[in-house]
mmCIF file of C-alpha atoms in Angstrom:
data_model
loop_
_atom_site.group_PDB
_atom_site.id
_atom_site.type_symbol
_atom_site.label_atom_id
_atom_site.label_comp_id
_atom_site.label_asym_id
_atom_site.label_seq_id
_atom_site.Cartn_x
_atom_site.Cartn_y
_atom_site.Cartn_z
ATOM 1 C CA UNK A 976 -30.212 154.424 83.229
ATOM 2 C CA UNK A 977 -30.930 150.779 83.940
ATOM 3 C CA UNK A 978 -33.003 150.455 87.121
ATOM 4 C CA UNK A 979 -33.956 146.784 87.366
ATOM 5 C CA UNK A 980 -33.613 143.456 85.715
ATOM 6 C CA UNK A 981 -29.910 142.819 86.659
ATOM 7 C CA UNK A 982 -30.813 139.312 87.777
ATOM 8 C CA UNK A 983 -31.814 138.633 84.146
ATOM 9 C CA UNK A 984 -28.646 140.072 82.723
ATOM 10 C CA UNK A 985 -26.696 137.841 85.027
ATOM 11 C CA UNK A 986 -27.910 134.817 83.069
ATOM 12 C CA UNK A 987 -25.587 135.911 80.370
ATOM 13 C CA UNK A 988 -27.296 133.931 77.686
ATOM 14 C CA UNK A 989 -29.987 134.640 74.938
ATOM 15 C CA UNK A 990 -31.999 131.457 76.001
ATOM 16 C CA UNK A 991 -32.493 129.952 79.377
ATOM 17 C CA UNK A 992 -34.007 126.421 79.743
ATOM 18 C CA UNK A 993 -36.740 126.551 82.092
ATOM 19 C CA UNK A 994 -36.850 123.229 84.007
ATOM 20 C CA UNK A 995 -40.611 122.548 84.276
ATOM 21 C CA UNK A 996 -42.864 119.653 83.796
ATOM 22 C CA UNK A 997 -43.558 120.967 80.326
ATOM 23 C CA UNK A 998 -39.980 121.491 79.477
ATOM 24 C CA UNK A 999 -40.808 124.922 77.822
ATOM 25 C CA UNK A 1000 -37.672 127.246 76.993
ATOM 26 C CA UNK A 1001 -37.643 130.843 78.013
ATOM 27 C CA UNK A 1002 -36.170 133.322 75.505
ATOM 28 C CA UNK A 1003 -35.066 136.472 76.716
ATOM 29 C CA UNK A 1004 -35.299 139.644 74.376
ATOM 30 C CA UNK A 1005 -34.614 143.240 74.480
ATOM 31 C CA UNK A 1006 -37.030 145.874 72.840
ATOM 32 C CA UNK A 1007 -36.704 149.599 72.282
ATOM 33 C CA UNK A 1008 -39.197 152.212 71.979
ATOM 34 C CA UNK A 1009 -37.239 155.040 70.570
ATOM 35 C CA UNK A 1010 -39.178 158.273 70.561
ATOM 36 C CA UNK A 1011 -38.402 161.609 68.895
ATOM 37 C CA UNK A 1012 -40.662 164.650 68.283
ATOM 38 C CA UNK A 1013 -41.092 167.463 65.968
ATOM 39 C CA UNK A 1014 -43.391 170.475 66.713
ATOM 40 C CA UNK A 1015 -46.148 168.521 64.829
ATOM 41 C CA UNK A 1016 -45.676 164.856 65.456
ATOM 42 C CA UNK A 1017 -44.359 162.313 68.026
ATOM 43 C CA UNK A 1018 -42.481 159.686 66.232
ATOM 44 C CA UNK A 1019 -41.205 156.101 67.041
ATOM 45 C CA UNK A 1020 -38.596 154.272 65.271
ATOM 46 C CA UNK A 1021 -39.794 150.969 63.675
ATOM 47 C CA UNK A 1022 -38.227 148.215 61.637
ATOM 48 C CA UNK A 1023 -40.014 145.907 59.108
ATOM 49 C CA UNK A 1024 -39.508 142.333 59.611
ATOM 50 C CA UNK A 1025 -41.034 138.908 58.483
ATOM 51 C CA UNK A 1026 -41.967 137.454 55.032
ATOM 52 C CA UNK A 1027 -44.850 139.708 54.863
ATOM 53 C CA UNK A 1028 -43.309 142.845 56.362
ATOM 54 C CA UNK A 1029 -44.943 144.078 59.441
ATOM 55 C CA UNK A 1030 -44.018 147.110 61.742
ATOM 56 C CA UNK A 1031 -41.811 146.191 64.861
ATOM 57 C CA UNK A 1032 -39.778 147.832 67.452
ATOM 58 C CA UNK A 1033 -35.957 147.366 67.217
ATOM 59 C CA UNK A 1034 -35.239 144.266 69.276
ATOM 60 C CA UNK A 1035 -33.062 141.214 69.787
ATOM 61 C CA UNK A 1036 -32.145 138.531 72.175
ATOM 62 C CA UNK A 1037 -29.879 138.971 75.168
ATOM 63 C CA UNK A 1038 -26.547 137.527 74.141
ATOM 64 C CA UNK A 1039 -23.532 136.076 76.181
ATOM 65 C CA UNK A 1040 -21.285 139.023 75.384
ATOM 66 C CA UNK A 1041 -23.869 141.557 76.685
ATOM 67 C CA UNK A 1042 -22.648 142.575 80.112
ATOM 68 C CA UNK A 1043 -25.969 144.271 81.109
ATOM 69 C CA UNK A 1044 -29.336 144.422 79.529
ATOM 70 C CA UNK A 1045 -28.845 148.037 78.407
ATOM 71 C CA UNK A 1046 -25.579 147.378 76.860
ATOM 72 C CA UNK A 1047 -27.458 144.653 74.905
ATOM 73 C CA UNK A 1048 -30.278 146.992 73.901
ATOM 74 C CA UNK A 1049 -27.908 149.593 72.670
ATOM 75 C CA UNK A 1050 -26.025 147.072 70.610
ATOM 76 C CA UNK A 1051 -29.173 145.660 68.951
ATOM 77 C CA UNK A 1052 -30.560 149.118 68.193
ATOM 78 C CA UNK A 1053 -27.281 150.281 66.648
ATOM 79 C CA UNK A 1054 -26.865 147.147 64.661
ATOM 80 C CA UNK A 1055 -30.501 147.229 63.260
ATOM 81 C CA UNK A 1056 -30.823 151.030 62.843
ATOM 82 C CA UNK A 1057 -27.441 152.743 63.259
ATOM 83 C CA UNK A 1058 -28.996 154.973 65.796
ATOM 84 C CA UNK A 1059 -27.058 155.690 68.936
ATOM 85 C CA UNK A 1060 -29.070 156.054 72.054
ATOM 86 C CA UNK A 1061 -28.834 158.715 74.548
ATOM 87 C CA UNK A 1062 -31.360 158.909 77.427
ATOM 88 C CA UNK A 1063 -32.616 155.427 78.222
ATOM 89 C CA UNK A 1064 -34.764 153.932 80.890
ATOM 90 C CA UNK A 1065 -36.208 150.558 81.689
ATOM 91 C CA UNK A 1066 -39.860 150.447 80.917
ATOM 92 C CA UNK A 1067 -41.478 147.200 81.778
ATOM 93 C CA UNK A 1068 -40.901 143.423 81.524
ATOM 94 C CA UNK A 1069 -43.434 141.487 79.348
ATOM 95 C CA UNK A 1070 -43.729 137.900 79.851
ATOM 96 C CA UNK A 1071 -47.365 136.625 79.304
ATOM 97 C CA UNK A 1072 -47.731 132.983 78.881
ATOM 98 C CA UNK A 1073 -47.368 131.685 75.228
ATOM 99 C CA UNK A 1074 -46.076 134.995 73.985
ATOM 100 C CA UNK A 1075 -43.972 134.297 70.971
ATOM 101 C CA UNK A 1076 -41.855 136.777 69.017
ATOM 102 C CA UNK A 1077 -42.433 137.047 65.269
ATOM 103 C CA UNK A 1078 -39.858 134.828 63.584
ATOM 104 C CA UNK A 1079 -38.858 132.640 66.408
ATOM 105 C CA UNK A 1080 -38.071 129.124 65.378
ATOM 106 C CA UNK A 1081 -39.719 127.264 68.243
ATOM 107 C CA UNK A 1082 -42.643 127.855 70.654
ATOM 108 C CA UNK A 1083 -41.880 128.766 74.305
ATOM 109 C CA UNK A 1084 -42.157 131.334 76.846
ATOM 110 C CA UNK A 1085 -40.875 134.717 75.697
ATOM 111 C CA UNK A 1086 -39.680 137.340 78.163
ATOM 112 C CA UNK A 1087 -39.084 140.738 76.849
ATOM 113 C CA UNK A 1088 -37.378 143.479 78.801
ATOM 114 C CA UNK A 1089 -38.451 146.844 77.201
ATOM 115 C CA UNK A 1090 -36.826 150.241 77.250
ATOM 116 C CA UNK A 1091 -37.946 153.740 76.518
ATOM 117 C CA UNK A 1092 -35.221 155.966 74.763
ATOM 118 C CA UNK A 1093 -35.449 159.689 73.766
ATOM 119 C CA UNK A 1094 -33.450 161.003 70.891
ATOM 120 C CA UNK A 1095 -33.189 163.923 68.613
ATOM 121 C CA UNK A 1096 -34.125 162.498 65.103
ATOM 122 C CA UNK A 1097 -31.460 161.117 63.034
ATOM 123 C CA UNK A 1098 -31.671 159.276 59.637
ATOM 124 C CA UNK A 1099 -31.972 155.641 60.462
ATOM 125 C CA UNK A 1100 -30.080 152.935 58.623
ATOM 126 C CA UNK A 1101 -28.463 149.668 59.581
ATOM 127 C CA UNK A 1102 -29.253 145.964 58.630
ATOM 128 C CA UNK A 1103 -33.046 146.457 58.995
ATOM 129 C CA UNK A 1104 -35.439 148.591 57.060
ATOM 130 C CA UNK A 1105 -35.920 151.326 59.737
ATOM 131 C CA UNK A 1106 -38.358 154.269 59.605
ATOM 132 C CA UNK A 1107 -39.698 157.075 61.818
ATOM 133 C CA UNK A 1108 -43.424 156.713 62.140
ATOM 134 C CA UNK A 1109 -45.948 158.968 63.627
ATOM 135 C CA UNK A 1110 -47.205 157.114 66.745
ATOM 136 C CA UNK A 1111 -50.797 158.269 66.063
ATOM 137 C CA UNK A 1112 -50.775 155.713 63.124
ATOM 138 C CA UNK A 1113 -50.906 152.949 65.679
ATOM 139 C CA UNK A 1114 -53.331 154.777 68.080
ATOM 140 C CA UNK A 1115 -55.545 157.193 65.930
ATOM 141 C CA UNK A 1116 -57.965 157.582 69.008
ATOM 142 C CA UNK A 1117 -55.265 159.258 71.099
ATOM 143 C CA UNK A 1118 -54.649 162.481 69.342
ATOM 144 C CA UNK A 1119 -57.002 165.253 70.624
ATOM 145 C CA UNK A 1120 -55.132 168.293 69.288
ATOM 146 C CA UNK A 1121 -57.889 169.106 66.722
ATOM 147 C CA UNK A 1122 -60.657 168.172 69.035
ATOM 148 C CA UNK A 1123 -62.253 164.640 69.388
ATOM 149 C CA UNK A 1124 -60.564 162.250 66.944
ATOM 150 C CA UNK A 1125 -62.480 160.897 64.060
ATOM 151 C CA UNK A 1126 -61.603 157.521 64.977
ATOM 152 C CA UNK A 1127 -62.995 157.740 68.628
ATOM 153 C CA UNK A 1128 -66.887 157.513 67.813
ATOM 154 C CA UNK A 1129 -66.669 154.216 66.016
ATOM 155 C CA UNK A 1130 -64.273 152.866 68.635
ATOM 156 C CA UNK A 1131 -66.727 153.895 71.356
ATOM 157 C CA UNK A 1132 -69.719 152.445 69.551
ATOM 158 C CA UNK A 1133 -68.070 148.977 69.207
ATOM 159 C CA UNK A 1134 -67.045 149.121 72.762
ATOM 160 C CA UNK A 1135 -70.629 149.669 73.726
ATOM 161 C CA UNK A 1136 -71.707 146.723 71.702
ATOM 162 C CA UNK A 1137 -69.026 144.545 73.318
ATOM 163 C CA UNK A 1138 -70.111 145.552 76.813
ATOM 164 C CA UNK A 1139 -73.579 144.547 75.965
ATOM 165 C CA UNK A 1140 -72.715 141.177 74.660
ATOM 166 C CA UNK A 1141 -72.506 139.348 78.024
ATOM 167 C CA UNK A 1142 -74.348 136.665 79.711
ATOM 168 C CA UNK A 1143 -74.666 138.235 83.111
ATOM 169 C CA UNK A 1144 -75.633 141.695 84.262
ATOM 170 C CA UNK A 1145 -72.625 141.790 86.583
ATOM 171 C CA UNK A 1146 -70.143 141.198 83.706
ATOM 172 C CA UNK A 1147 -72.048 143.895 81.753
ATOM 173 C CA UNK A 1148 -71.665 146.351 84.527
ATOM 174 C CA UNK A 1149 -68.005 145.577 85.015
ATOM 175 C CA UNK A 1150 -67.471 146.130 81.238
ATOM 176 C CA UNK A 1151 -69.362 149.257 81.152
ATOM 177 C CA UNK A 1152 -67.429 150.701 84.108
ATOM 178 C CA UNK A 1153 -64.020 149.799 82.406
ATOM 179 C CA UNK A 1154 -65.041 151.523 79.225
ATOM 180 C CA UNK A 1155 -66.390 154.540 81.062
ATOM 181 C CA UNK A 1156 -63.206 154.984 83.097
ATOM 182 C CA UNK A 1157 -60.731 154.597 80.009
ATOM 183 C CA UNK A 1158 -62.803 156.592 77.521
ATOM 184 C CA UNK A 1159 -64.216 159.169 79.922
ATOM 185 C CA UNK A 1160 -65.378 162.594 78.647
ATOM 186 C CA UNK A 1161 -62.680 164.103 81.053
ATOM 187 C CA UNK A 1162 -60.088 162.464 78.868
ATOM 188 C CA UNK A 1163 -57.074 161.125 80.877
ATOM 189 C CA UNK A 1164 -54.161 161.218 78.249
ATOM 190 C CA UNK A 1165 -51.982 158.766 80.307
ATOM 191 C CA UNK A 1166 -54.514 155.649 80.069
ATOM 192 C CA UNK A 1167 -53.107 154.681 76.726
ATOM 193 C CA UNK A 1168 -52.332 151.061 77.771
ATOM 194 C CA UNK A 1169 -55.814 150.731 79.449
ATOM 195 C CA UNK A 1170 -57.654 151.729 76.285
ATOM 196 C CA UNK A 1171 -55.394 149.573 74.077
ATOM 197 C CA UNK A 1172 -56.092 146.526 76.339
ATOM 198 C CA UNK A 1173 -59.852 147.107 76.294
ATOM 199 C CA UNK A 1174 -59.804 147.146 72.644
ATOM 200 C CA UNK A 1175 -57.833 144.036 72.255
ATOM 201 C CA UNK A 1176 -60.134 142.184 74.719
ATOM 202 C CA UNK A 1177 -63.106 143.334 72.803
ATOM 203 C CA UNK A 1178 -61.476 141.657 69.567
ATOM 204 C CA UNK A 1179 -61.168 145.037 67.775
ATOM 205 C CA UNK A 1180 -57.288 144.980 67.451
ATOM 206 C CA UNK A 1181 -55.893 142.920 64.621
ATOM 207 C CA UNK A 1182 -53.272 141.561 66.970
ATOM 208 C CA UNK A 1183 -56.021 139.788 68.795
ATOM 209 C CA UNK A 1184 -57.218 137.801 65.870
ATOM 210 C CA UNK A 1185 -53.755 136.994 64.949
ATOM 211 C CA UNK A 1186 -52.960 135.570 68.457
ATOM 212 C CA UNK A 1187 -56.078 133.446 68.225
ATOM 213 C CA UNK A 1188 -55.047 131.989 64.890
ATOM 214 C CA UNK A 1189 -57.482 133.946 62.724
ATOM 215 C CA UNK A 1190 -55.271 136.694 61.054
ATOM 216 C CA UNK A 1191 -57.965 137.974 58.687
ATOM 217 C CA UNK A 1192 -57.995 141.901 58.624
ATOM 218 C CA UNK A 1193 -60.930 143.608 60.180
ATOM 219 C CA UNK A 1194 -63.369 145.472 57.926
ATOM 220 C CA UNK A 1195 -62.912 148.698 59.762
ATOM 221 C CA UNK A 1196 -59.305 147.866 60.696
ATOM 222 C CA UNK A 1197 -57.779 151.412 59.859
ATOM 223 C CA UNK A 1198 -59.989 152.747 62.629
ATOM 224 C CA UNK A 1199 -58.281 150.673 65.098
ATOM 225 C CA UNK A 1200 -54.617 151.587 64.133
ATOM 226 C CA UNK A 1201 -51.731 149.866 62.195
ATOM 227 C CA UNK A 1202 -51.069 146.420 63.616
ATOM 228 C CA UNK A 1203 -47.528 145.638 64.864
ATOM 229 C CA UNK A 1204 -45.569 142.476 65.330
ATOM 230 C CA UNK A 1205 -46.018 140.204 68.400
ATOM 231 C CA UNK A 1206 -47.241 142.452 71.259
ATOM 232 C CA UNK A 1207 -45.081 145.542 70.136
ATOM 233 C CA UNK A 1208 -48.075 147.662 69.999
ATOM 234 C CA UNK A 1209 -48.848 146.822 73.585
ATOM 235 C CA UNK A 1210 -45.209 147.814 74.535
ATOM 236 C CA UNK A 1211 -45.544 151.016 72.560
ATOM 237 C CA UNK A 1212 -48.810 151.825 74.435
ATOM 238 C CA UNK A 1213 -47.116 151.382 77.658
ATOM 239 C CA UNK A 1214 -44.261 153.727 76.656
ATOM 240 C CA UNK A 1215 -46.566 156.435 75.388
ATOM 241 C CA UNK A 1216 -48.565 156.342 78.723
ATOM 242 C CA UNK A 1217 -45.291 156.467 80.707
ATOM 243 C CA UNK A 1218 -43.808 159.420 78.838
ATOM 244 C CA UNK A 1219 -47.145 161.375 78.970
ATOM 245 C CA UNK A 1220 -47.106 160.995 82.790
ATOM 246 C CA UNK A 1221 -43.424 161.680 83.096
ATOM 247 C CA UNK A 1222 -43.189 165.085 81.310
ATOM 248 C CA UNK A 1223 -45.484 166.323 84.162
ATOM 249 C CA UNK A 1224 -42.815 165.855 86.861
ATOM 250 C CA UNK A 1225 -39.369 165.341 85.104
ATOM 251 C CA UNK A 1226 -37.953 167.627 82.318
ATOM 252 C CA UNK A 1227 -37.592 164.716 79.944
ATOM 253 C CA UNK A 1228 -39.055 166.519 77.067
ATOM 254 C CA UNK A 1229 -35.792 168.493 76.682
ATOM 255 C CA UNK A 1230 -34.068 165.288 75.577
ATOM 256 C CA UNK A 1231 -36.159 165.829 72.348
ATOM 257 C CA UNK A 1232 -35.476 169.513 71.888
ATOM 258 C CA UNK A 1233 -32.533 171.063 69.967
ATOM 259 C CA UNK A 1234 -30.019 172.997 71.911
ATOM 260 C CA UNK A 1235 -31.764 176.262 71.232
ATOM 261 C CA UNK A 1236 -35.681 176.602 70.706
ATOM 262 C CA UNK A 1237 -38.624 178.877 71.082
ATOM 263 C CA UNK A 1238 -41.193 178.639 73.744
ATOM 264 C CA UNK A 1239 -43.793 177.967 70.942
ATOM 265 C CA UNK A 1240 -41.598 175.051 69.651
ATOM 266 C CA UNK A 1241 -41.571 173.625 73.121
ATOM 267 C CA UNK A 1242 -45.276 174.012 73.613
ATOM 268 C CA UNK A 1243 -46.078 172.341 70.262
ATOM 269 C CA UNK A 1244 -43.774 169.437 71.037
ATOM 270 C CA UNK A 1245 -45.426 168.818 74.574
ATOM 271 C CA UNK A 1246 -48.750 168.914 72.782
ATOM 272 C CA UNK A 1247 -47.653 166.409 70.141
ATOM 273 C CA UNK A 1248 -46.664 164.163 72.846
ATOM 274 C CA UNK A 1249 -49.611 164.534 75.058
ATOM 275 C CA UNK A 1250 -52.073 164.692 72.275
ATOM 276 C CA UNK A 1251 -53.919 167.728 73.607
ATOM 277 C CA UNK A 1252 -53.859 171.498 72.979
ATOM 278 C CA UNK A 1253 -52.597 173.756 75.721
ATOM 279 C CA UNK A 1254 -53.352 177.472 76.641
ATOM 280 C CA UNK A 1255 -50.425 179.532 75.268
ATOM 281 C CA UNK A 1256 -50.228 182.031 78.212
ATOM 282 C CA UNK A 1257 -50.750 179.292 80.916
ATOM 283 C CA UNK A 1258 -47.950 177.151 79.402
ATOM 284 C CA UNK A 1259 -45.546 180.066 79.183
ATOM 285 C CA UNK A 1260 -46.240 181.063 82.622
ATOM 286 C CA UNK A 1261 -45.746 177.597 83.993
ATOM 287 C CA UNK A 1262 -42.288 177.106 82.221
ATOM 288 C CA UNK A 1263 -41.160 180.579 83.704
ATOM 289 C CA UNK A 1264 -42.431 179.845 87.115
ATOM 290 C CA UNK A 1265 -40.585 176.484 87.089
ATOM 291 C CA UNK A 1266 -37.398 178.120 85.768
ATOM 292 C CA UNK A 1267 -36.938 175.405 83.208
ATOM 293 C CA UNK A 1268 -35.311 177.642 80.560
ATOM 294 C CA UNK A 1269 -33.091 180.548 80.055
ATOM 295 C CA UNK A 1270 -32.863 182.976 77.137
ATOM 296 C CA UNK A 1271 -29.698 182.498 74.712
ATOM 297 C CA UNK A 1272 -29.661 185.972 73.446
ATOM 298 C CA UNK A 1273 -30.743 184.765 69.932
ATOM 299 C CA UNK A 1274 -33.904 185.070 68.047
ATOM 300 C CA UNK A 1275 -35.724 183.039 65.546
ATOM 301 C CA UNK A 1276 -37.519 184.313 62.404
ATOM 302 C CA UNK A 1277 -38.711 180.882 61.470
ATOM 303 C CA UNK A 1278 -42.103 181.465 63.080
ATOM 304 C CA UNK A 1279 -43.466 183.371 59.968
ATOM 305 C CA UNK A 1280 -44.498 186.371 62.106
ATOM 306 C CA UNK A 1281 -42.805 188.383 64.806
ATOM 307 C CA UNK A 1282 -39.157 187.092 65.683
ATOM 308 C CA UNK A 1283 -39.269 184.874 68.829
ATOM 309 C CA UNK A 1284 -36.723 184.673 71.451
ATOM 310 C CA UNK A 1285 -34.543 181.608 71.541
ATOM 311 C CA UNK A 1286 -34.187 179.707 75.032
ATOM 312 C CA UNK A 1287 -32.551 176.611 76.266
ATOM 313 C CA UNK A 1288 -32.874 174.195 78.980
ATOM 314 C CA UNK A 1289 -31.521 175.204 82.409
ATOM 315 C CA UNK A 1290 -29.873 172.008 83.729
ATOM 316 C CA UNK A 1291 -29.328 173.651 87.140
ATOM 317 C CA UNK A 1292 -33.164 173.004 87.747
ATOM 318 C CA UNK A 1293 -32.303 169.337 88.339
ATOM 319 C CA UNK A 1294 -30.535 170.410 91.460
ATOM 320 C CA UNK A 1295 -32.930 173.040 92.594
ATOM 321 C CA UNK A 1296 -36.142 170.859 93.030
ATOM 322 C CA UNK A 1297 -36.897 167.106 93.156
ATOM 323 C CA UNK A 1298 -39.643 167.277 90.434
ATOM 324 C CA UNK A 1299 -39.141 169.916 87.728
ATOM 325 C CA UNK A 1300 -41.891 169.174 85.241
ATOM 326 C CA UNK A 1301 -44.788 170.615 83.329
ATOM 327 C CA UNK A 1302 -47.761 169.829 85.577
ATOM 328 C CA UNK A 1303 -50.528 171.312 83.582
ATOM 329 C CA UNK A 1304 -54.105 170.686 85.049
ATOM 330 C CA UNK A 1305 -56.270 168.524 83.097
ATOM 331 C CA UNK A 1306 -58.830 171.194 82.457
ATOM 332 C CA UNK A 1307 -56.453 173.395 80.625
ATOM 333 C CA UNK A 1308 -55.503 170.821 78.041
ATOM 334 C CA UNK A 1309 -58.842 171.333 76.077
ATOM 335 C CA UNK A 1310 -58.276 175.109 75.655
ATOM 336 C CA UNK A 1311 -56.932 176.450 72.341
ATOM 337 C CA UNK A 1312 -54.065 178.926 72.094
#
């Protein structure tokens, strides 16, 4: 559901001339973070663009025939990937100065309205080369399901060196505090954007070098994830943080589930999205207490062991309470089932 940005849609054009002393133009674009999930992996739909193909989010300019921003977004996604969108919400508007989309003919100010969309996975096609990608390819330090990520130690070490490379004690203290909050031992899975921004500022993200006109690859680049076009990885980080927070107070995870599923499948999907392991009994107790699911009467033998009961989402819960989500305490996430 489109919640804001209607005034931008009312402009009704894909490029608005910004009357200023510099005469810069303002291009308005729409980008989609399209998420699906399996019991093992959270996935985002990307397209490959440019002369040297690079991963990008499905996107395109706002055009005259687009009645609203959301209508324009859905049109671009379907054109590029043949993916029809279901649940959609406006994520954020990105408009940093000198921001230019990959492939734009002329420099200027680029304003991108980004959306988060949740779908059940379908085979992408369309005019662009589209693929479902595990989002931990772009953020390898965010997946704690098997314990501390291998990529995290070198990331922390490089950030410590960056914090020390300052000319004043005050600046060093500020940097150390930011690193300490974003990469704390008591891991906050929602701070995806804050961690990405720190790595970008420290020059550890390939997009930073590219933005400064020095696009050479970092020697330890794989540790810091796969780069994306323009600031699409920043947009993706924003979406992941938003979704990780939202599953705690809204039942959005069920937009990714099949009509019938087991509680273990639900738990594994939540773990894939949040990047942490959950205690099996605590998770099931919470789901039951919240009244989020009901039994279908069927069973699944796909678990490889004892047949499991199939359940489905109880949509009535949306009318029963204002915030029906999976509000697990932070301490529980590090427990294993």
